[in-house]
mmCIF file of C-alpha atoms in Angstrom:
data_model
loop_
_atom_site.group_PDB
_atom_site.id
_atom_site.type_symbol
_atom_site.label_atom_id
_atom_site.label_comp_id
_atom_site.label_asym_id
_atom_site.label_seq_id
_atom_site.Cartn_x
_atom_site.Cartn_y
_atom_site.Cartn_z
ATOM 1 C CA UNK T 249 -4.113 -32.310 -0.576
ATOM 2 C CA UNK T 250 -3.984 -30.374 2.781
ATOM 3 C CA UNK T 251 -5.835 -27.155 3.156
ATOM 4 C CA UNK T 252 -2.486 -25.200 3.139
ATOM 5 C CA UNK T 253 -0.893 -27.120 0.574
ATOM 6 C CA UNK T 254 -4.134 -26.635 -1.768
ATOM 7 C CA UNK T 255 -3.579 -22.555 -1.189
ATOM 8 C CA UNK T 256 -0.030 -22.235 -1.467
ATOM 9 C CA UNK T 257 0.615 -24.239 -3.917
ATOM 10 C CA UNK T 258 -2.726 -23.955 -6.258
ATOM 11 C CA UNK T 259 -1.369 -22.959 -9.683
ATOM 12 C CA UNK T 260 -0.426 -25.574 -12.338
ATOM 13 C CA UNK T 261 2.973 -25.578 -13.865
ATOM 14 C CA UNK T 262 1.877 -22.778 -16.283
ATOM 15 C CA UNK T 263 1.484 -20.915 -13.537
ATOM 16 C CA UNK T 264 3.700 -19.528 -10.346
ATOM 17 C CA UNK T 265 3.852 -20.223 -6.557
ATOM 18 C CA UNK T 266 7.209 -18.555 -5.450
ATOM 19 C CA UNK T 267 8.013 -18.227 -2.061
ATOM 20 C CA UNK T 268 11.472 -16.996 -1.355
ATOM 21 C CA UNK T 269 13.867 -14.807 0.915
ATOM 22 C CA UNK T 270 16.967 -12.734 -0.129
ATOM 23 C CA UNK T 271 19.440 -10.620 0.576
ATOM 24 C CA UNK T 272 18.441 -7.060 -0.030
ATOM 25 C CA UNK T 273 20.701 -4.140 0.378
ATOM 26 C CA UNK T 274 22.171 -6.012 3.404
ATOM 27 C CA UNK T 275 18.961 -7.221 4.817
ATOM 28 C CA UNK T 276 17.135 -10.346 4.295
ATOM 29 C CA UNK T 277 13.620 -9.899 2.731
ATOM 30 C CA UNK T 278 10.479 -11.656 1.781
ATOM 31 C CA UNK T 279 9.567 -12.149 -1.271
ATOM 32 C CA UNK T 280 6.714 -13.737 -3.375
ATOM 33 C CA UNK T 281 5.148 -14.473 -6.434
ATOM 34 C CA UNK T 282 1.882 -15.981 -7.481
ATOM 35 C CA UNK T 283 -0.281 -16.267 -10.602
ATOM 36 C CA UNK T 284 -1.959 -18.863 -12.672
ATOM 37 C CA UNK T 285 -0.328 -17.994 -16.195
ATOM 38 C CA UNK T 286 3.880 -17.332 -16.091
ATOM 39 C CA UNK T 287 3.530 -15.202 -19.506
ATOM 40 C CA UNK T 288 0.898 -12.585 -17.474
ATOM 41 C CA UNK T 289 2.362 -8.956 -16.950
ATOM 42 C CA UNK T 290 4.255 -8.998 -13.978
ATOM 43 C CA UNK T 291 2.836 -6.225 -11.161
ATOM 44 C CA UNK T 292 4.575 -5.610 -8.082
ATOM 45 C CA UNK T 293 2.294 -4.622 -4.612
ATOM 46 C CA UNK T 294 3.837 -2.363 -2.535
ATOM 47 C CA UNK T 295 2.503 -2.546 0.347
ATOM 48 C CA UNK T 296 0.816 0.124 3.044
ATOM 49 C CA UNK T 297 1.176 0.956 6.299
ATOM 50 C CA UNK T 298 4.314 1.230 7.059
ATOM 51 C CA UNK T 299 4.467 -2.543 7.912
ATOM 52 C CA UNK T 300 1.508 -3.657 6.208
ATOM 53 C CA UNK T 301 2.063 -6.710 3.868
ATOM 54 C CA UNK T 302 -0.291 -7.919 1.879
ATOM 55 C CA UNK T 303 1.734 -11.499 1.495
ATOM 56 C CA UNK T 304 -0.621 -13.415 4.227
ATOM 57 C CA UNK T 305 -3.870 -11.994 2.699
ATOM 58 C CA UNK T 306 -2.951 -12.209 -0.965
ATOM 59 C CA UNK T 307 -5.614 -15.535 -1.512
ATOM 60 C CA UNK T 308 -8.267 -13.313 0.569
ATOM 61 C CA UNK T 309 -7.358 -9.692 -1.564
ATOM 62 C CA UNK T 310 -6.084 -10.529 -4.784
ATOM 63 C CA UNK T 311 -6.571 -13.835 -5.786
ATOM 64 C CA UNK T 312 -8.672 -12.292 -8.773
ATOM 65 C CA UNK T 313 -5.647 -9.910 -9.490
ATOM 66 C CA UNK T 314 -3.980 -13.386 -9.659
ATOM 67 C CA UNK T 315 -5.598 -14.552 -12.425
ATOM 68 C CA UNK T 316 -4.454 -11.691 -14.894
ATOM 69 C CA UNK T 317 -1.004 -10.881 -13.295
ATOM 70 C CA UNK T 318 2.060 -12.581 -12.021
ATOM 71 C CA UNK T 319 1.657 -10.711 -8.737
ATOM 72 C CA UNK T 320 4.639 -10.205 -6.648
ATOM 73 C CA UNK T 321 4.192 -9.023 -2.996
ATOM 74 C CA UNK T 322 7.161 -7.744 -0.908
ATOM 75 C CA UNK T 323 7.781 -7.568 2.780
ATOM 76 C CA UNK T 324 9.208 -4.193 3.668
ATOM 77 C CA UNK T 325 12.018 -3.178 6.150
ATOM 78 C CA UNK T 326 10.784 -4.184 9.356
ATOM 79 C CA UNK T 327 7.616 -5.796 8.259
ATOM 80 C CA UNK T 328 6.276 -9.380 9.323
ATOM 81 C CA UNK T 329 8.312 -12.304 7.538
ATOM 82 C CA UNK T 330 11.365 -9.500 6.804
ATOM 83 C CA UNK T 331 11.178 -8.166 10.282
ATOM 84 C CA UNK T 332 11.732 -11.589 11.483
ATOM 85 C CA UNK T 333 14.284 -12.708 9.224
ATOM 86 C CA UNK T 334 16.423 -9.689 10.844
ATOM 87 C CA UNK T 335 15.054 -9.244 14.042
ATOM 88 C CA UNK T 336 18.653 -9.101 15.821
ATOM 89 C CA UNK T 337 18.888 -6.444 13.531
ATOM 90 C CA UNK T 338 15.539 -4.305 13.465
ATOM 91 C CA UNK T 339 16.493 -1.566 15.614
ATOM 92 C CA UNK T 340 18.912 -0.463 13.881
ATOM 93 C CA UNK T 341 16.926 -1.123 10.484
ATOM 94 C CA UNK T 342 14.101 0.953 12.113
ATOM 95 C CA UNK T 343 16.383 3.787 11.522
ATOM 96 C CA UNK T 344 16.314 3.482 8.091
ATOM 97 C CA UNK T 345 13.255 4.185 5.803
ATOM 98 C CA UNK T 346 14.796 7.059 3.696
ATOM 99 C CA UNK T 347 13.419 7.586 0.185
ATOM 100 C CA UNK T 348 16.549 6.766 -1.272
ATOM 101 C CA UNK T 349 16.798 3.331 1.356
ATOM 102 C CA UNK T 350 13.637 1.953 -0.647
ATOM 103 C CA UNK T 351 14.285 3.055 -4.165
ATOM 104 C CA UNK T 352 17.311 1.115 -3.419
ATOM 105 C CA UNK T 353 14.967 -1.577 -2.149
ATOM 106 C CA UNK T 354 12.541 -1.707 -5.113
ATOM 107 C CA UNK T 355 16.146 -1.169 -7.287
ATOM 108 C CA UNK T 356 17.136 -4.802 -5.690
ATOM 109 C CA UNK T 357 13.685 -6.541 -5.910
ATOM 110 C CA UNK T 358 13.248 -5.745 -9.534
ATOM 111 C CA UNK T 359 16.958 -7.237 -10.260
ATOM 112 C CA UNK T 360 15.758 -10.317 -8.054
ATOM 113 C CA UNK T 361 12.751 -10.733 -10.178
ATOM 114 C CA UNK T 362 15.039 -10.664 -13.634
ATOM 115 C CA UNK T 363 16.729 -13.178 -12.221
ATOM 116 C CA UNK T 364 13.697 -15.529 -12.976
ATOM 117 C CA UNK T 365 11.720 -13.811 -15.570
ATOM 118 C CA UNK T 366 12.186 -12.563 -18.556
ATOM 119 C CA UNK T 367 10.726 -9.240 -18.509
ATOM 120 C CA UNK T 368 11.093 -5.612 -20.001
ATOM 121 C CA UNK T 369 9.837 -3.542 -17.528
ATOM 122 C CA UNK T 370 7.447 -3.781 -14.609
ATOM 123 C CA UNK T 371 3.920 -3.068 -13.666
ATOM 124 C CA UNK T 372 4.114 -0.929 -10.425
ATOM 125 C CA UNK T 373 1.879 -0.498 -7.474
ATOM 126 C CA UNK T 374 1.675 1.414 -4.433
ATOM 127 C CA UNK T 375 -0.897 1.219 -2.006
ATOM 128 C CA UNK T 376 -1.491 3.860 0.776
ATOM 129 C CA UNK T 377 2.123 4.275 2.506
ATOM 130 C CA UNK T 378 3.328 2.523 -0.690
ATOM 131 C CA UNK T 379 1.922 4.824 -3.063
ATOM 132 C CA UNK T 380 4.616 6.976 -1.913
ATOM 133 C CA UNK T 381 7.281 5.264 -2.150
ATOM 134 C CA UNK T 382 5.701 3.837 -5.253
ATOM 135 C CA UNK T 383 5.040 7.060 -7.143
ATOM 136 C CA UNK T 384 8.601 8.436 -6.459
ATOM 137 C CA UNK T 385 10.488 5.731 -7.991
ATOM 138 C CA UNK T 386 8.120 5.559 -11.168
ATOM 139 C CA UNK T 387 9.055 9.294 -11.502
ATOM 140 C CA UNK T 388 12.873 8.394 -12.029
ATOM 141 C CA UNK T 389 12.757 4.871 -13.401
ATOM 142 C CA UNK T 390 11.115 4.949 -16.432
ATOM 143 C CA UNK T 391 13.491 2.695 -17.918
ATOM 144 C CA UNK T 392 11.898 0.045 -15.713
ATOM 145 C CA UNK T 393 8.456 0.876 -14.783
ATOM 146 C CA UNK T 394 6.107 0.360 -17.778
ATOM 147 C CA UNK T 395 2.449 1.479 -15.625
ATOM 148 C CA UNK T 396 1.910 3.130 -12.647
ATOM 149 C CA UNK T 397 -1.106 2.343 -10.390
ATOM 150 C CA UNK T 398 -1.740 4.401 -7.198
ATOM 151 C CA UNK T 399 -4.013 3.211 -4.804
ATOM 152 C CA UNK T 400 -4.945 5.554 -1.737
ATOM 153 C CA UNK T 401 -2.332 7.856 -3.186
ATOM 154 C CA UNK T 402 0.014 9.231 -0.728
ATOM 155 C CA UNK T 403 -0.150 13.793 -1.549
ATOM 156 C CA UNK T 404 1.069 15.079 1.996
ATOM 157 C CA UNK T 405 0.638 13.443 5.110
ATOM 158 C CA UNK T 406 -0.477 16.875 7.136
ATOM 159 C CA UNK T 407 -2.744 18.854 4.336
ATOM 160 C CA UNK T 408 -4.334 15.229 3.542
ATOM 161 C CA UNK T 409 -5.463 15.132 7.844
ATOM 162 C CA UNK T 410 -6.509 18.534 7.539
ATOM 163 C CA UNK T 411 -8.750 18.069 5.167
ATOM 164 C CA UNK T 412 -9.970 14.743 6.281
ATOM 165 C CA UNK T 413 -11.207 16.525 9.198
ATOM 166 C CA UNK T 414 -12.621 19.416 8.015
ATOM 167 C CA UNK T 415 -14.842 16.555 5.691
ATOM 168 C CA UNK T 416 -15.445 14.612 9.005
ATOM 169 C CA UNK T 417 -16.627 18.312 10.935
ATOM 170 C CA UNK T 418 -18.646 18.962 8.195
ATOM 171 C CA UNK T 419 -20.117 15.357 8.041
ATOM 172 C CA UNK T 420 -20.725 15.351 12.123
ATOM 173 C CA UNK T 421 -21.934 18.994 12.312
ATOM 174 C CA UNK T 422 -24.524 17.845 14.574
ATOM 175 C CA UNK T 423 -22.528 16.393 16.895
ATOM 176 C CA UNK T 424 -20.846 18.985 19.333
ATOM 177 C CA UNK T 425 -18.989 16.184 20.952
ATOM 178 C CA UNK T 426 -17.149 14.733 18.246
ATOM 179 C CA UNK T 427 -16.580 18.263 16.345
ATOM 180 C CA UNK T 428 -15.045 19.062 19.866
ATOM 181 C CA UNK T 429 -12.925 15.499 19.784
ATOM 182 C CA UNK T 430 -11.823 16.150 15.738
ATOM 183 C CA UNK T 431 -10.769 19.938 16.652
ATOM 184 C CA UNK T 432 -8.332 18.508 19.657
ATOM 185 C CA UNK T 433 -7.037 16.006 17.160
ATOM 186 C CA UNK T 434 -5.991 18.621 14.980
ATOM 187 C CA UNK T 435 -4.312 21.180 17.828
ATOM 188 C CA UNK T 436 -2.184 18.065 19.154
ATOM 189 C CA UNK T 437 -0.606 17.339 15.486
ATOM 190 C CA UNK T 438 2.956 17.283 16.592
ATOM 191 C CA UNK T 439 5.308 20.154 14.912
ATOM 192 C CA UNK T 440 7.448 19.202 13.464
ATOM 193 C CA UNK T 441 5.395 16.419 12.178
ATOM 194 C CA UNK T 442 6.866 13.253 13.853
ATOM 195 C CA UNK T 443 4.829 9.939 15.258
ATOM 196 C CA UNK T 444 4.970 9.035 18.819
ATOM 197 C CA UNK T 445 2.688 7.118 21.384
ATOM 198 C CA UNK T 446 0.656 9.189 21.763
ATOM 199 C CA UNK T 447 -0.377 10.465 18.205
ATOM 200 C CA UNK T 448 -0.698 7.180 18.046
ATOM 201 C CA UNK T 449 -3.485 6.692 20.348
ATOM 202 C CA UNK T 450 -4.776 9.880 19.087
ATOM 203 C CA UNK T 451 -4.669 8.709 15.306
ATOM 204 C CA UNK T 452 -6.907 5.318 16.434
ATOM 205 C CA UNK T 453 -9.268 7.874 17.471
ATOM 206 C CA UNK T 454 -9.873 9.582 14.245
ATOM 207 C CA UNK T 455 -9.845 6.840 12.222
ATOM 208 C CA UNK T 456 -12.986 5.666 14.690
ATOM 209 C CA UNK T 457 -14.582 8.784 14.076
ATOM 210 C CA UNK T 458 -13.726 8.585 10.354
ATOM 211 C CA UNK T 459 -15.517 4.793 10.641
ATOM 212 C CA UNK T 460 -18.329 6.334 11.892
ATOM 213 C CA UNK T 461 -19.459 9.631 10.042
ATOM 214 C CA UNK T 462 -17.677 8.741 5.857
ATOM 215 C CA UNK T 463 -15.886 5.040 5.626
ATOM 216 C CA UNK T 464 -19.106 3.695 6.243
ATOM 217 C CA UNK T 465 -19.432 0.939 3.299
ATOM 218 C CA UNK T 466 -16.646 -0.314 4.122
ATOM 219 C CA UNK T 467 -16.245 -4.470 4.490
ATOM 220 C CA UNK T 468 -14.678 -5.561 7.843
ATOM 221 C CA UNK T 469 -11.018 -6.358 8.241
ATOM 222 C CA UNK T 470 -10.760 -10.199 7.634
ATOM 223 C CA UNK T 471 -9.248 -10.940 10.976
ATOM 224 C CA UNK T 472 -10.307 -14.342 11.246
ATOM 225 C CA UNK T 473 -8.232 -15.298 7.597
ATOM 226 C CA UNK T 474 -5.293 -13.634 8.637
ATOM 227 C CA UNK T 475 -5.480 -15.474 12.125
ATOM 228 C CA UNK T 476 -5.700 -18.466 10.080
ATOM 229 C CA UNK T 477 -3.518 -17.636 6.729
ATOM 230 C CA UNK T 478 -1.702 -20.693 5.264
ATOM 231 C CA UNK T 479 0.709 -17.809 4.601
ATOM 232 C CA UNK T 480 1.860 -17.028 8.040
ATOM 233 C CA UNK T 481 2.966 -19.147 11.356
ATOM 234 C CA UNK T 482 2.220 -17.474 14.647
ATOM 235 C CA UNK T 483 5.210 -15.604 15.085
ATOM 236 C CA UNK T 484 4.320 -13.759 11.671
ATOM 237 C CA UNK T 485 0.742 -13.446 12.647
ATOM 238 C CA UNK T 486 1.589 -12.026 16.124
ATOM 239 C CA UNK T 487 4.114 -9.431 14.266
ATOM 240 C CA UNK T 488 1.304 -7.963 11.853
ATOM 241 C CA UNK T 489 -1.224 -8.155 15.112
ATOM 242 C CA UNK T 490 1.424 -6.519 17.520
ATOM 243 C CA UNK T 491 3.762 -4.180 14.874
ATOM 244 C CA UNK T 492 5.645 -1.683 17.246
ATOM 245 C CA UNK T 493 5.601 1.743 15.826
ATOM 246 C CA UNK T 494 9.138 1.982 16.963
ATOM 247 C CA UNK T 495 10.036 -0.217 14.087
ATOM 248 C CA UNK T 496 9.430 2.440 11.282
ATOM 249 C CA UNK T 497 11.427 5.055 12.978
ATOM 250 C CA UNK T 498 13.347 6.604 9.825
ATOM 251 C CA UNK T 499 9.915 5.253 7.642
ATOM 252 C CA UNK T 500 7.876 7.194 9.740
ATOM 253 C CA UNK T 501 9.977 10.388 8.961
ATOM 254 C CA UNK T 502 10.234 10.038 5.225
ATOM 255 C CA UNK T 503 5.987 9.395 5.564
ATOM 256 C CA UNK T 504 5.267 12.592 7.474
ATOM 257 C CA UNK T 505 7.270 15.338 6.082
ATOM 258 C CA UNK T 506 7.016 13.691 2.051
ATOM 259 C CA UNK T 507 5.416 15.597 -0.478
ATOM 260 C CA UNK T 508 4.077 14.404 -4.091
ATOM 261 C CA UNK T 509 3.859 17.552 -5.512
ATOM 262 C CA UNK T 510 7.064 18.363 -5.447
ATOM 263 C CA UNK T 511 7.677 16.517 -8.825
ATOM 264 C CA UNK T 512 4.717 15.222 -11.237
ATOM 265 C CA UNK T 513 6.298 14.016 -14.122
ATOM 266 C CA UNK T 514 5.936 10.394 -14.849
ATOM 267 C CA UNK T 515 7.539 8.657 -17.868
ATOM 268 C CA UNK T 516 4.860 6.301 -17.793
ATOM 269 C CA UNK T 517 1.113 6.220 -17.820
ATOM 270 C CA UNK T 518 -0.777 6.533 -14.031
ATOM 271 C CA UNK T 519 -4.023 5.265 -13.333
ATOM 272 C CA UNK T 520 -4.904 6.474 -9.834
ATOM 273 C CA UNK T 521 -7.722 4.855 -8.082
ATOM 274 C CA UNK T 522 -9.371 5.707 -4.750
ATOM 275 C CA UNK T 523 -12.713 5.168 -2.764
ATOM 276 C CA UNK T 524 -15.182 7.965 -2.331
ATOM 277 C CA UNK T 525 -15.103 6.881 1.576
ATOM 278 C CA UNK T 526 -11.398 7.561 2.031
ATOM 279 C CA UNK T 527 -10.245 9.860 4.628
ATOM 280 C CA UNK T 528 -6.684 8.310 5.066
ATOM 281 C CA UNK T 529 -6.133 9.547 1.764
ATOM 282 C CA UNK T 530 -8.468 11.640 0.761
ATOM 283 C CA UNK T 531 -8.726 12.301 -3.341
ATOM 284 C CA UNK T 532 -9.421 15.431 -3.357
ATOM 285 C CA UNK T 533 -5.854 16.483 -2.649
ATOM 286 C CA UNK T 534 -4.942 14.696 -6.068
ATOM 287 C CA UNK T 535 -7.981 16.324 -7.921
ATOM 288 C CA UNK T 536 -6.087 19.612 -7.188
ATOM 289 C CA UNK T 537 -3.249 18.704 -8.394
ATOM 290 C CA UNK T 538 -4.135 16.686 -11.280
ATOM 291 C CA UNK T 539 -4.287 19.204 -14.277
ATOM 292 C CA UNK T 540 -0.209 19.693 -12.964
ATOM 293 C CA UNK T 541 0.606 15.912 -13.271
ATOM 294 C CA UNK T 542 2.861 15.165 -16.653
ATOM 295 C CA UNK T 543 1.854 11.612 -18.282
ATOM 296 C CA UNK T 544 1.406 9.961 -22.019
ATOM 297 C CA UNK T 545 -1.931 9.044 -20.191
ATOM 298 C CA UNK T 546 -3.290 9.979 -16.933
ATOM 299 C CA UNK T 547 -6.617 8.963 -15.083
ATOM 300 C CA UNK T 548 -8.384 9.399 -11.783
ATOM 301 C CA UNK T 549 -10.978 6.132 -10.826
ATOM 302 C CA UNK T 550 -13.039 7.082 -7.834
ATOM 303 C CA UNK T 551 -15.004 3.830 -7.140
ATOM 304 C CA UNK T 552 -18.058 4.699 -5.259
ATOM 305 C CA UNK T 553 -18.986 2.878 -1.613
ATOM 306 C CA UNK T 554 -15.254 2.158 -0.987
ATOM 307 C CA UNK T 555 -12.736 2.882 1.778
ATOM 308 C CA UNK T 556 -9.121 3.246 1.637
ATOM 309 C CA UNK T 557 -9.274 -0.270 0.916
ATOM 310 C CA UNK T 558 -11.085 0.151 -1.936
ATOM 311 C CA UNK T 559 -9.794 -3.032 -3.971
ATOM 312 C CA UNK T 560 -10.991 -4.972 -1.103
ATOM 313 C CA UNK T 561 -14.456 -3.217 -0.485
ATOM 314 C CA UNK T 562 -15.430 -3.408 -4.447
ATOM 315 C CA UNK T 563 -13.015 -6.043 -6.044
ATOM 316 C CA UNK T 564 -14.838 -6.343 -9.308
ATOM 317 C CA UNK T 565 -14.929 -3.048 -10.033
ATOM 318 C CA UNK T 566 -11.342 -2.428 -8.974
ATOM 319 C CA UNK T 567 -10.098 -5.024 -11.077
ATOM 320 C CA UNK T 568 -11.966 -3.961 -14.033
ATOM 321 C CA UNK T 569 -10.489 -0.282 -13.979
ATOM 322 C CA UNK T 570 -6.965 -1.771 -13.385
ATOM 323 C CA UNK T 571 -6.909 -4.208 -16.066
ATOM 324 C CA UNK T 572 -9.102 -1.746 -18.655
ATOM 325 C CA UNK T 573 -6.042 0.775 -17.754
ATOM 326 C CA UNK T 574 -3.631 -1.381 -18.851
ATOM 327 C CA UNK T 575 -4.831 -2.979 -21.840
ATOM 328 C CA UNK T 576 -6.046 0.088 -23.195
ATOM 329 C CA UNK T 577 -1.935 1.299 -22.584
ATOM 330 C CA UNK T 578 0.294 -1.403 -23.299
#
């Protein structure tokens, strides 16, 4: 058996290796499933970003997650294998990205998936950019969301820059130079909050000097599987390489002017898990607002030496608080 074949294709009949595209709310999207047991929770990924997937990495990041779940990862408006499927269409898609365009979304995937499985409810979880998206629909669909698993979670896309770089000031207090470069980030935050070309370029900055001064056990990006990801062909490779801000017009919107606290009452219990290097999403804006947050259990896993991508940078211990969460709550 081929390299490729051996990947996509690795799980025994007991298991799942679902690969499929549908219609969506008017636009085709990608969806998959994978996991070695069919009778495992099911736990939808929502990805970061926006534009992010996680579907060409999934045997690099959560191959272990594959092993206890039926994991199903989703391509997003606009994003790689989606973005394709439409891309006559994506400028006017890129308009889209409302709050109530992707509970509509997640709405339609979890009525795809009942189409196949027999399931109650769902395992949710939102990483980063999809911890917001994530977090809002477990607020209202408790009917359909058993768990809810924030990773990176999403508070308020302003306060959580402000304080990133008051953390990174602190941490490079004896560098004039790059106290200097952090202050001009913060005076050129656009108001109203909106992302252009140039916050952009500006943004690539910070998160160099955010590299540099906290995220510093962090593991390197695994480039070289992505450029070679049984998952993708070059077109969807060169999409995730090349994504075009312009894409995530409306998404962009709902990501900069969103706030969490607006509404903390989940149906369902949250497990919320971050890395103690994470300045995209810094946890200390959820610590404040924690002892607010309405749950039949709640919980806060900082896993120390890890980034944003903290179930990447400490897997083991990632897994472990995800899976002890949910057994311990079922």
């Amino acid at each position: 058996m081929s390299r490729k074949k051996n990947i996509l294709h690795c799980y025994s009949e007991r298991g799942i290796c679902l690969y499929d595209t549908v219609e969506i709310n008017g636009i085709m999207q990608y969806i998959q499933v994978r996991g070695e047991n069919k009778s495992a929770p099911l736990l939808l990924f929502l990805h970061g970003g926006p534009g992010g997937s996680m579907a060409g990495l999934c045997h690099i990041m959560q191959s272990e997650w594959e092993k206890n779940f039926m994991v199903v990862n989703w391509d997003q408006r606009n994003t790689c294998k989606t973005y394709l499927a439409n891309k006559n269409n994506a400028a006017a898609i890129a308009q889209s990205g409302s709050i109530s365009d992707y509970m509509a979304d997640i709405d339609a995937v979890i009525d795809y998936l009942h189409t196949i499985y027999d399931f109650e409810k769902i395992i949710l979880v939102g990483f980063s950019w999809g911890s917001l998206i994530g977090a809002e629909y477990a607020k209202t669909h408790g009917d359909r969301v058993s768990h809810y698993i924030g990773i990176g979670q999403h508070i308020h896309y302003i306060d959580g820059l402000q304080y990133s770089c008051e953390w990174l000031k602190d941490a490079a207090k004896d560098s004039a130079s790059d106290i200097n470069k952090i202050q001009r980030f913060l005076d050129n935050i656009p108001q109203p909050p909106e992302m252009n070309a140039t916050f952009l370029r500006s943004l690539q900055g910070f998160s160099m000097l955010g590299a540099k001064y906290i995220a510093k056990d962090g593991r390197p990006f695994p480039l070289k599987d992505l450029l070679t990801s049984p998952f993708l062909n070059l077109s969807e490779k060169m999409s995730m390489l090349r994504s075009d801000p312009k894409l995530f017009t409306g998404t962009y919107h709902t990501l900069m002017n969103h706030d969490f606290r607006k509404n903390l009452h989940f149906d369902m219990p949250v497990l919320f898990v971050s890395g103690d290097e994470d300045f995209v999403c810094p946890n200390q804006l959820l610590e404040r607002c924690f002892d607010d947050i309405s749950a039949p259990f709640k919980k806060i896993a900082v896993i120390p030496k890890a980034t944003h991508l903290c179930f990447y940078d400490q897997p083991t211990v990632f897994l472990k608080e995800i899976t002890e969460f949910i057994n311990i709550t079922m």
